Each structure stands twice: as C-alpha cells, then as structure tokens.
C-alpha cells in the first residue's frame, strides 16, 4: 500500500511541475514573439512616416513593464494557491488523526 501512496505523491508532484512548465513555456513565447512582432510592425509603419523610431523604443519599454507586472502577479498567485493547499492538507490530516483518537477513546 505504501508503494501506491508514494506513486500518487510522485504523480501529484510531477503534474504540478508539468503545469509550471507549460506556464513557463507560454510566458517565454509571450516574451519572445510579441516584442518581435511589435518591432516589425513599428518599423514597417515608420517606413511610411506614420510612426517615428522613438515610438518603437517606448512601446518595447511599456511592453516589458506590463509583462513584468503580469509575471509577478502570476507568480504570487501560484505561490499563494500552493501555500493555501498545503495548509488545507495539513489541517485535514490533523483533523482525521483527532477523529481516530476520539473514536478509539469512546470505544474504551
């Protein structure tokens, strides 16, 4: 029975790591592709005199700030969620142990 317990723990951990990996992948895609598209569009528009080149730098800086804010918010959200789950699990374990003790005492 202990073997299956360990396997389920491993599965939960690996699943959590996989979800973090997926999030990291999409985060990387956002970091890499969006600025590239932004640069291409702004350079193309600046060729026609619609936008100046300094607008390109301004847009990239604003994008970088927004992504940093989003990344920190996501990170804090996930850490808070995992901490809450950990606390909930510990409380449930403690309560189940107390219930078992009380039942044992009642029988005696």
Short mmCIF file of C-alpha atoms in Angstrom, two decimals:
data_model
loop_
_atom_site.label_atom_id
_atom_site.label_comp_id
_atom_site.label_asym_id
_atom_site.label_seq_id
_atom_site.Cartn_x
_atom_site.Cartn_y
_atom_site.Cartn_z
CA UNK A 1 0.00 0.00 0.00
CA UNK A 2 2.90 2.32 0.77
CA UNK A 3 4.18 1.91 -2.79
CA UNK A 4 0.89 3.20 -4.24
CA UNK A 5 0.93 6.12 -1.81
CA UNK A 6 4.43 7.07 -2.98
CA UNK A 7 3.39 6.74 -6.62
CA UNK A 8 0.40 9.02 -6.13
CA UNK A 9 2.62 11.61 -4.39
CA UNK A 10 5.10 11.42 -7.26
CA UNK A 11 2.26 11.80 -9.78
CA UNK A 12 0.92 14.88 -8.00
CA UNK A 13 4.36 16.49 -7.85
CA UNK A 14 5.17 15.73 -11.48
CA UNK A 15 1.78 17.06 -12.57
CA UNK A 16 2.38 20.29 -10.68
CA UNK A 17 5.85 20.64 -12.23
CA UNK A 18 4.38 19.98 -15.69
CA UNK A 19 1.78 22.71 -15.22
CA UNK A 20 4.53 25.13 -14.13
CA UNK A 21 6.49 24.08 -17.23
CA UNK A 22 3.52 24.83 -19.50
CA UNK A 23 3.06 28.23 -17.87
CA UNK A 24 6.78 28.95 -18.28
CA UNK A 25 6.61 27.94 -21.96
CA UNK A 26 3.73 30.30 -22.71
CA UNK A 27 5.45 33.02 -20.71
CA UNK A 28 8.57 32.55 -22.84
CA UNK A 29 6.50 32.68 -26.03
CA UNK A 30 4.98 35.96 -24.87
CA UNK A 31 8.41 37.37 -24.04
CA UNK A 32 9.91 36.30 -27.36
CA UNK A 33 7.25 36.69 -30.05
CA UNK A 34 5.24 39.75 -29.06
CA UNK A 35 8.21 42.18 -28.95
CA UNK A 36 9.43 40.80 -32.29
CA UNK A 37 6.02 41.38 -33.90
CA UNK A 38 5.84 44.80 -32.25
CA UNK A 39 9.27 45.79 -33.62
CA UNK A 40 8.40 44.60 -37.14
CA UNK A 41 5.05 46.44 -37.19
CA UNK A 42 6.51 49.69 -35.82
CA UNK A 43 9.47 49.59 -38.22
CA UNK A 44 7.12 48.94 -41.14
CA UNK A 45 4.90 51.85 -40.11
CA UNK A 46 7.90 54.14 -39.54
CA UNK A 47 8.97 53.49 -43.16
CA UNK A 48 5.78 55.21 -44.26
CA UNK A 49 6.32 58.07 -41.83
CA UNK A 50 3.35 57.06 -39.67
CA UNK A 51 5.42 56.46 -36.56
CA UNK A 52 8.82 57.69 -35.53
CA UNK A 53 11.53 55.26 -34.45
CA UNK A 54 11.48 56.54 -30.85
CA UNK A 55 7.92 55.21 -30.58
CA UNK A 56 9.41 51.75 -31.09
CA UNK A 57 11.58 52.07 -28.01
CA UNK A 58 8.71 53.49 -25.98
CA UNK A 59 6.41 50.61 -26.99
CA UNK A 60 9.04 47.97 -26.13
CA UNK A 61 9.66 49.54 -22.70
CA UNK A 62 5.92 49.67 -21.94
CA UNK A 63 5.54 46.06 -23.08
CA UNK A 64 8.44 44.97 -20.87
CA UNK A 65 6.92 46.68 -17.84
CA UNK A 66 3.50 45.12 -18.47
CA UNK A 67 4.99 41.64 -18.85
CA UNK A 68 6.99 42.03 -15.65
CA UNK A 69 3.87 43.06 -13.72
CA UNK A 70 1.93 40.13 -15.20
CA UNK A 71 4.73 37.69 -14.39
CA UNK A 72 4.97 38.82 -10.76
CA UNK A 73 1.20 38.67 -10.35
CA UNK A 74 1.08 35.13 -11.80
CA UNK A 75 3.97 34.05 -9.60
CA UNK A 76 2.39 35.42 -6.42
CA UNK A 77 -0.97 33.90 -7.35
CA UNK A 78 0.53 30.43 -7.77
CA UNK A 79 2.60 30.57 -4.59
CA UNK A 80 -0.41 31.72 -2.55
CA UNK A 81 -2.56 28.94 -4.04
CA UNK A 82 0.04 26.24 -3.29
CA UNK A 83 0.55 27.54 0.28
CA UNK A 84 -3.23 27.51 0.87
CA UNK A 85 -3.44 23.93 -0.43
CA UNK A 86 -0.59 22.87 1.84
CA UNK A 87 -2.29 24.42 4.88
CA UNK A 88 -5.63 22.81 3.98
CA UNK A 89 -3.96 19.38 3.62
CA UNK A 90 -2.24 19.69 7.00
CA UNK A 91 -5.48 20.71 8.71
CA UNK A 92 -7.32 17.77 7.15
CA UNK A 93 -4.57 15.36 8.28
CA UNK A 94 -4.67 16.74 11.81
CA UNK A 95 -8.47 16.53 11.96
CA UNK A 96 -8.54 12.95 10.68
CA UNK A 97 -5.96 11.90 13.31
CA UNK A 98 -8.03 13.54 16.06
CA UNK A 99 -11.20 11.82 14.85
CA UNK A 100 -9.45 8.44 15.02
CA UNK A 101 -8.19 9.14 18.54
CA UNK A 102 -11.64 10.22 19.74
CA UNK A 103 -13.24 7.10 18.28
CA UNK A 104 -10.66 4.90 19.99
CA UNK A 105 -11.24 6.58 23.34
CA UNK A 106 -15.01 6.30 23.01
CA UNK A 107 -14.77 2.52 22.49
CA UNK A 108 -12.62 2.09 25.57
#
